[in-house]
C-alpha cells in the first residue's frame, strides 16, 4: 500500500533552463553559450550536486577554462543562477496539495547542490506541504545510486514499498525500483496524465 509520494525537483516540480541566467548577464550569444557550457555542463556542476566541491572551488576550475574577459560573467552566473534558472511548473502546486489532502506523506529526493536547501522555498510549489527533503549534495551521492535511495529511506524512516517516486529520468526510476520503490517517469511533462496515475494510487 502506497503511503508516501516522492517527487524529484528539476523538470518535475520546477522548470530549469541554464541559459536564462547567462542571457541576463552576457550580451553576445556565442559568449553565453561558452559560459553556459563551462558552468552548467561541466564536471564541476556534477561535483557540486555530489557535494564534493564548494562553489568557490568550482568557479576557480571553471574560470581556468575561460578567457579572463568572461570570468566575471561566469561568477555572476554561478552566484545568481537560482534567481533565473528555476521556476514552479504550472499545475504542480495543485498536484502536491491534492496528494497532501488525500493523506499521503509528501517528500522530495533530488540531485542538487548545497545551494538548494537555502532557496528551495522560493521555487518549489507548495513547499510547506513536504514532510521531508533530501538533496544529493547533503549525502555525497546521487540518483540513481542505491546509496542515495538508502539515505532517503533511512533519513525519513520510510519503507520503500510504501513509496511512489516521480522523476523525469527513466534510469532514476529504475534505480528506485531496484531498491523497492515503485515510480513513474514524468519525462513527457503531462500533468493531466500524472494526476490520473496518482488518483489510481488511492
PDB file of C-alpha atoms in Angstrom:
ATOM      1  CA  UNK A   1       0.000   0.000   0.000  1.00  0.00           C
ATOM      2  CA  UNK A   2       1.398   3.374  -1.039  1.00  0.00           C
ATOM      3  CA  UNK A   3       1.601   5.860   1.827  1.00  0.00           C
ATOM      4  CA  UNK A   4       4.136   8.377   0.510  1.00  0.00           C
ATOM      5  CA  UNK A   5       4.614  10.327  -2.729  1.00  0.00           C
ATOM      6  CA  UNK A   6       8.215  11.232  -3.511  1.00  0.00           C
ATOM      7  CA  UNK A   7       8.973  13.971  -6.045  1.00  0.00           C
ATOM      8  CA  UNK A   8      12.113  14.838  -7.941  1.00  0.00           C
ATOM      9  CA  UNK A   9      12.625  18.591  -8.274  1.00  0.00           C
ATOM     10  CA  UNK A  10      14.020  19.670 -11.663  1.00  0.00           C
ATOM     11  CA  UNK A  11      11.579  19.212 -14.572  1.00  0.00           C
ATOM     12  CA  UNK A  12       9.041  17.662 -12.205  1.00  0.00           C
ATOM     13  CA  UNK A  13       8.193  20.365  -9.675  1.00  0.00           C
ATOM     14  CA  UNK A  14      10.198  23.184 -11.222  1.00  0.00           C
ATOM     15  CA  UNK A  15      11.320  24.128 -14.698  1.00  0.00           C
ATOM     16  CA  UNK A  16      15.032  24.569 -15.349  1.00  0.00           C
ATOM     17  CA  UNK A  17      16.946  26.385 -18.090  1.00  0.00           C
ATOM     18  CA  UNK A  18      20.646  27.073 -17.552  1.00  0.00           C
ATOM     19  CA  UNK A  19      20.746  29.633 -20.363  1.00  0.00           C
ATOM     20  CA  UNK A  20      18.405  32.053 -18.576  1.00  0.00           C
ATOM     21  CA  UNK A  21      20.988  33.435 -16.178  1.00  0.00           C
ATOM     22  CA  UNK A  22      23.565  33.592 -18.969  1.00  0.00           C
ATOM     23  CA  UNK A  23      21.165  35.675 -21.060  1.00  0.00           C
ATOM     24  CA  UNK A  24      20.772  38.028 -18.102  1.00  0.00           C
ATOM     25  CA  UNK A  25      24.475  38.733 -17.684  1.00  0.00           C
ATOM     26  CA  UNK A  26      26.075  38.118 -21.116  1.00  0.00           C
ATOM     27  CA  UNK A  27      25.248  40.023 -24.297  1.00  0.00           C
ATOM     28  CA  UNK A  28      26.956  38.075 -27.085  1.00  0.00           C
ATOM     29  CA  UNK A  29      25.202  34.775 -27.954  1.00  0.00           C
ATOM     30  CA  UNK A  30      28.455  32.873 -28.527  1.00  0.00           C
ATOM     31  CA  UNK A  31      29.784  34.031 -25.141  1.00  0.00           C
ATOM     32  CA  UNK A  32      26.516  32.999 -23.474  1.00  0.00           C
ATOM     33  CA  UNK A  33      26.859  29.501 -24.885  1.00  0.00           C
ATOM     34  CA  UNK A  34      30.520  29.287 -23.894  1.00  0.00           C
ATOM     35  CA  UNK A  35      29.882  30.319 -20.286  1.00  0.00           C
ATOM     36  CA  UNK A  36      26.749  28.192 -20.015  1.00  0.00           C
ATOM     37  CA  UNK A  37      28.699  25.116 -21.075  1.00  0.00           C
ATOM     38  CA  UNK A  38      31.667  25.919 -18.834  1.00  0.00           C
ATOM     39  CA  UNK A  39      29.486  26.447 -15.747  1.00  0.00           C
ATOM     40  CA  UNK A  40      26.418  24.250 -16.110  1.00  0.00           C
ATOM     41  CA  UNK A  41      27.509  21.440 -18.450  1.00  0.00           C
ATOM     42  CA  UNK A  42      30.683  20.588 -16.626  1.00  0.00           C
ATOM     43  CA  UNK A  43      32.274  18.074 -14.267  1.00  0.00           C
ATOM     44  CA  UNK A  44      32.278  20.823 -11.632  1.00  0.00           C
ATOM     45  CA  UNK A  45      28.484  21.107 -11.792  1.00  0.00           C
ATOM     46  CA  UNK A  46      28.197  17.372 -11.268  1.00  0.00           C
ATOM     47  CA  UNK A  47      30.582  17.532  -8.326  1.00  0.00           C
ATOM     48  CA  UNK A  48      28.564  20.386  -6.811  1.00  0.00           C
ATOM     49  CA  UNK A  49      25.489  18.148  -6.956  1.00  0.00           C
ATOM     50  CA  UNK A  50      27.509  15.467  -5.188  1.00  0.00           C
ATOM     51  CA  UNK A  51      28.730  17.867  -2.516  1.00  0.00           C
ATOM     52  CA  UNK A  52      32.361  17.301  -3.462  1.00  0.00           C
ATOM     53  CA  UNK A  53      33.223  20.920  -4.311  1.00  0.00           C
ATOM     54  CA  UNK A  54      32.315  24.309  -2.919  1.00  0.00           C
ATOM     55  CA  UNK A  55      31.076  26.915  -5.376  1.00  0.00           C
ATOM     56  CA  UNK A  56      34.319  28.861  -4.963  1.00  0.00           C
ATOM     57  CA  UNK A  57      36.343  25.764  -5.812  1.00  0.00           C
ATOM     58  CA  UNK A  58      34.129  25.056  -8.809  1.00  0.00           C
ATOM     59  CA  UNK A  59      34.432  28.629 -10.065  1.00  0.00           C
ATOM     60  CA  UNK A  60      38.211  28.514  -9.872  1.00  0.00           C
ATOM     61  CA  UNK A  61      38.255  25.463 -12.128  1.00  0.00           C
ATOM     62  CA  UNK A  62      35.591  26.844 -14.466  1.00  0.00           C
ATOM     63  CA  UNK A  63      37.416  30.142 -14.905  1.00  0.00           C
ATOM     64  CA  UNK A  64      40.630  28.305 -15.745  1.00  0.00           C
ATOM     65  CA  UNK A  65      38.877  27.112 -18.931  1.00  0.00           C
ATOM     66  CA  UNK A  66      37.558  30.539 -19.906  1.00  0.00           C
ATOM     67  CA  UNK A  67      39.286  33.699 -21.166  1.00  0.00           C
ATOM     68  CA  UNK A  68      39.754  36.315 -18.481  1.00  0.00           C
ATOM     69  CA  UNK A  69      37.182  38.622 -20.099  1.00  0.00           C
ATOM     70  CA  UNK A  70      34.462  36.057 -19.246  1.00  0.00           C
ATOM     71  CA  UNK A  71      35.486  35.367 -15.654  1.00  0.00           C
ATOM     72  CA  UNK A  72      33.171  37.970 -14.121  1.00  0.00           C
ATOM     73  CA  UNK A  73      30.268  36.714 -16.228  1.00  0.00           C
ATOM     74  CA  UNK A  74      30.872  33.158 -15.035  1.00  0.00           C
ATOM     75  CA  UNK A  75      30.982  34.367 -11.433  1.00  0.00           C
ATOM     76  CA  UNK A  76      27.685  36.239 -11.851  1.00  0.00           C
ATOM     77  CA  UNK A  77      26.032  33.211 -13.445  1.00  0.00           C
ATOM     78  CA  UNK A  78      27.181  30.932 -10.623  1.00  0.00           C
ATOM     79  CA  UNK A  79      26.142  33.361  -7.905  1.00  0.00           C
ATOM     80  CA  UNK A  80      22.698  34.148  -9.305  1.00  0.00           C
ATOM     81  CA  UNK A  81      21.503  31.051 -11.170  1.00  0.00           C
ATOM     82  CA  UNK A  82      18.737  30.126  -8.661  1.00  0.00           C
ATOM     83  CA  UNK A  83      17.086  33.519  -9.282  1.00  0.00           C
ATOM     84  CA  UNK A  84      16.745  32.939 -13.032  1.00  0.00           C
ATOM     85  CA  UNK A  85      17.109  29.268 -13.939  1.00  0.00           C
ATOM     86  CA  UNK A  86      14.251  27.715 -11.920  1.00  0.00           C
ATOM     87  CA  UNK A  87      10.527  28.391 -11.737  1.00  0.00           C
ATOM     88  CA  UNK A  88       7.485  26.444 -10.450  1.00  0.00           C
ATOM     89  CA  UNK A  89       5.953  24.297 -13.167  1.00  0.00           C
ATOM     90  CA  UNK A  90       2.297  25.107 -13.909  1.00  0.00           C
ATOM     91  CA  UNK A  91      -0.126  22.681 -12.348  1.00  0.00           C
ATOM     92  CA  UNK A  92       2.287  21.034  -9.956  1.00  0.00           C
ATOM     93  CA  UNK A  93       1.236  23.002  -6.886  1.00  0.00           C
ATOM     94  CA  UNK A  94      -2.281  21.571  -7.269  1.00  0.00           C
ATOM     95  CA  UNK A  95      -0.823  18.062  -7.688  1.00  0.00           C
ATOM     96  CA  UNK A  96       1.183  18.329  -4.466  1.00  0.00           C
ATOM     97  CA  UNK A  97      -1.694  19.798  -2.476  1.00  0.00           C
ATOM     98  CA  UNK A  98      -4.104  17.140  -3.730  1.00  0.00           C
ATOM     99  CA  UNK A  99      -1.816  14.333  -2.547  1.00  0.00           C
ATOM    100  CA  UNK A 100      -1.383  16.034   0.822  1.00  0.00           C
ATOM    101  CA  UNK A 101      -5.161  16.366   1.188  1.00  0.00           C
ATOM    102  CA  UNK A 102      -5.514  12.643   0.462  1.00  0.00           C
ATOM    103  CA  UNK A 103      -3.266  11.901   3.428  1.00  0.00           C
ATOM    104  CA  UNK A 104      -0.071  10.879   1.669  1.00  0.00           C
ATOM    105  CA  UNK A 105       3.318  11.767   3.096  1.00  0.00           C
ATOM    106  CA  UNK A 106       4.994  14.199   0.670  1.00  0.00           C
ATOM    107  CA  UNK A 107       8.765  14.044   0.122  1.00  0.00           C
ATOM    108  CA  UNK A 108      11.456  15.290  -2.230  1.00  0.00           C
ATOM    109  CA  UNK A 109      14.552  13.405  -3.414  1.00  0.00           C
ATOM    110  CA  UNK A 110      16.671  15.445  -5.807  1.00  0.00           C
ATOM    111  CA  UNK A 111      20.139  15.659  -7.291  1.00  0.00           C
ATOM    112  CA  UNK A 112      21.069  19.199  -6.311  1.00  0.00           C
ATOM    113  CA  UNK A 113      23.862  21.248  -4.787  1.00  0.00           C
ATOM    114  CA  UNK A 114      24.039  22.611  -1.257  1.00  0.00           C
ATOM    115  CA  UNK A 115      22.619  25.915  -2.508  1.00  0.00           C
ATOM    116  CA  UNK A 116      19.154  24.413  -2.908  1.00  0.00           C
ATOM    117  CA  UNK A 117      18.308  23.807   0.765  1.00  0.00           C
ATOM    118  CA  UNK A 118      18.776  27.558   1.238  1.00  0.00           C
ATOM    119  CA  UNK A 119      16.395  28.684  -1.508  1.00  0.00           C
ATOM    120  CA  UNK A 120      14.008  25.807  -2.242  1.00  0.00           C
ATOM    121  CA  UNK A 121      11.028  27.522  -0.597  1.00  0.00           C
ATOM    122  CA  UNK A 122      11.195  30.239  -3.234  1.00  0.00           C
ATOM    123  CA  UNK A 123      10.764  27.842  -6.149  1.00  0.00           C
ATOM    124  CA  UNK A 124       9.244  24.518  -5.061  1.00  0.00           C
ATOM    125  CA  UNK A 125       5.450  24.655  -5.351  1.00  0.00           C
ATOM    126  CA  UNK A 126       3.580  24.019  -2.094  1.00  0.00           C
ATOM    127  CA  UNK A 127       6.914  23.647  -0.264  1.00  0.00           C
ATOM    128  CA  UNK A 128       5.142  23.801   3.084  1.00  0.00           C
ATOM    129  CA  UNK A 129       3.349  20.527   2.278  1.00  0.00           C
ATOM    130  CA  UNK A 130       6.571  18.491   2.251  1.00  0.00           C
ATOM    131  CA  UNK A 131       7.338  16.208   5.162  1.00  0.00           C
ATOM    132  CA  UNK A 132      10.988  15.896   4.202  1.00  0.00           C
ATOM    133  CA  UNK A 133      13.506  16.852   1.507  1.00  0.00           C
ATOM    134  CA  UNK A 134      16.828  15.258   0.621  1.00  0.00           C
ATOM    135  CA  UNK A 135      19.352  16.843  -1.750  1.00  0.00           C
ATOM    136  CA  UNK A 136      22.192  14.767  -3.150  1.00  0.00           C
ATOM    137  CA  UNK A 137      24.971  17.111  -2.011  1.00  0.00           C
ATOM    138  CA  UNK A 138      23.887  16.558   1.594  1.00  0.00           C
ATOM    139  CA  UNK A 139      24.827  12.868   1.395  1.00  0.00           C
ATOM    140  CA  UNK A 140      27.581  12.983  -1.275  1.00  0.00           C
ATOM    141  CA  UNK A 141      25.943  10.593  -3.707  1.00  0.00           C
ATOM    142  CA  UNK A 142      23.322  10.864  -6.451  1.00  0.00           C
ATOM    143  CA  UNK A 143      20.375   9.144  -8.040  1.00  0.00           C
ATOM    144  CA  UNK A 144      20.342   6.511  -9.457  1.00  0.00           C
ATOM    145  CA  UNK A 145      22.953   5.229  -6.993  1.00  0.00           C
ATOM    146  CA  UNK A 146      21.365   2.865  -4.496  1.00  0.00           C
ATOM    147  CA  UNK A 147      23.150   4.745  -1.719  1.00  0.00           C
ATOM    148  CA  UNK A 148      21.085   7.845  -2.464  1.00  0.00           C
ATOM    149  CA  UNK A 149      17.807   5.994  -2.056  1.00  0.00           C
ATOM    150  CA  UNK A 150      19.125   4.239   1.044  1.00  0.00           C
ATOM    151  CA  UNK A 151      19.952   7.591   2.653  1.00  0.00           C
ATOM    152  CA  UNK A 152      16.477   8.824   1.741  1.00  0.00           C
ATOM    153  CA  UNK A 153      14.622   5.872   3.293  1.00  0.00           C
ATOM    154  CA  UNK A 154      16.738   5.926   6.461  1.00  0.00           C
ATOM    155  CA  UNK A 155      16.574   9.666   6.978  1.00  0.00           C
ATOM    156  CA  UNK A 156      12.782   9.766   6.923  1.00  0.00           C
ATOM    157  CA  UNK A 157      12.160   6.263   8.298  1.00  0.00           C
ATOM    158  CA  UNK A 158      10.273   5.170   5.195  1.00  0.00           C
ATOM    159  CA  UNK A 159       9.508   1.700   3.835  1.00  0.00           C
ATOM    160  CA  UNK A 160      10.468   1.589   0.125  1.00  0.00           C
ATOM    161  CA  UNK A 161       7.423  -0.441  -0.859  1.00  0.00           C
ATOM    162  CA  UNK A 162       5.179   2.234   0.680  1.00  0.00           C
ATOM    163  CA  UNK A 163       6.657   4.999  -1.509  1.00  0.00           C
ATOM    164  CA  UNK A 164       5.878   6.081  -5.073  1.00  0.00           C
ATOM    165  CA  UNK A 165       8.554   8.097  -6.889  1.00  0.00           C
ATOM    166  CA  UNK A 166       8.062  10.669  -9.671  1.00  0.00           C
ATOM    167  CA  UNK A 167      11.151  11.619 -11.689  1.00  0.00           C
ATOM    168  CA  UNK A 168      11.726  12.810 -15.257  1.00  0.00           C
ATOM    169  CA  UNK A 169      14.728  10.499 -15.847  1.00  0.00           C
ATOM    170  CA  UNK A 170      13.991   6.847 -16.558  1.00  0.00           C
ATOM    171  CA  UNK A 171      17.184   5.457 -15.001  1.00  0.00           C
ATOM    172  CA  UNK A 172      16.379   7.245 -11.742  1.00  0.00           C
ATOM    173  CA  UNK A 173      13.058   5.399 -11.702  1.00  0.00           C
ATOM    174  CA  UNK A 174      14.887   2.150 -12.499  1.00  0.00           C
ATOM    175  CA  UNK A 175      17.259   2.804  -9.597  1.00  0.00           C
ATOM    176  CA  UNK A 176      14.348   3.419  -7.265  1.00  0.00           C
ATOM    177  CA  UNK A 177      12.606   0.232  -8.355  1.00  0.00           C
ATOM    178  CA  UNK A 178      15.792  -1.746  -7.753  1.00  0.00           C
ATOM    179  CA  UNK A 179      15.603  -0.518  -4.150  1.00  0.00           C
ATOM    180  CA  UNK A 180      11.942  -1.462  -3.756  1.00  0.00           C
ATOM    181  CA  UNK A 181      10.274   1.892  -4.518  1.00  0.00           C
ATOM    182  CA  UNK A 182       7.854   1.927  -7.453  1.00  0.00           C
ATOM    183  CA  UNK A 183       7.564   5.028  -9.605  1.00  0.00           C
ATOM    184  CA  UNK A 184       6.560   6.871 -12.732  1.00  0.00           C
ATOM    185  CA  UNK A 185       8.752   8.599 -15.328  1.00  0.00           C
ATOM    186  CA  UNK A 186       7.418  12.113 -15.902  1.00  0.00           C
ATOM    187  CA  UNK A 187       9.596  12.755 -18.963  1.00  0.00           C
ATOM    188  CA  UNK A 188       6.696  13.997 -21.090  1.00  0.00           C
ATOM    189  CA  UNK A 189       5.668  16.622 -18.527  1.00  0.00           C
ATOM    190  CA  UNK A 190       1.989  15.715 -18.962  1.00  0.00           C
ATOM    191  CA  UNK A 191       0.430  16.920 -15.705  1.00  0.00           C
ATOM    192  CA  UNK A 192      -3.016  15.524 -16.507  1.00  0.00           C
ATOM    193  CA  UNK A 193      -1.592  12.046 -17.077  1.00  0.00           C
ATOM    194  CA  UNK A 194       0.334  12.299 -13.818  1.00  0.00           C
ATOM    195  CA  UNK A 195      -2.822  13.310 -11.978  1.00  0.00           C
ATOM    196  CA  UNK A 196      -4.627  10.235 -13.307  1.00  0.00           C
ATOM    197  CA  UNK A 197      -1.803   7.932 -12.237  1.00  0.00           C
ATOM    198  CA  UNK A 198      -1.716   9.413  -8.746  1.00  0.00           C
ATOM    199  CA  UNK A 199      -5.511   9.171  -8.399  1.00  0.00           C
ATOM    200  CA  UNK A 200      -5.140   5.485  -9.148  1.00  0.00           C
ATOM    201  CA  UNK A 201      -2.963   5.070  -6.083  1.00  0.00           C
ATOM    202  CA  UNK A 202      -5.915   5.761  -3.807  1.00  0.00           C
TER     203      UNK A 202
END
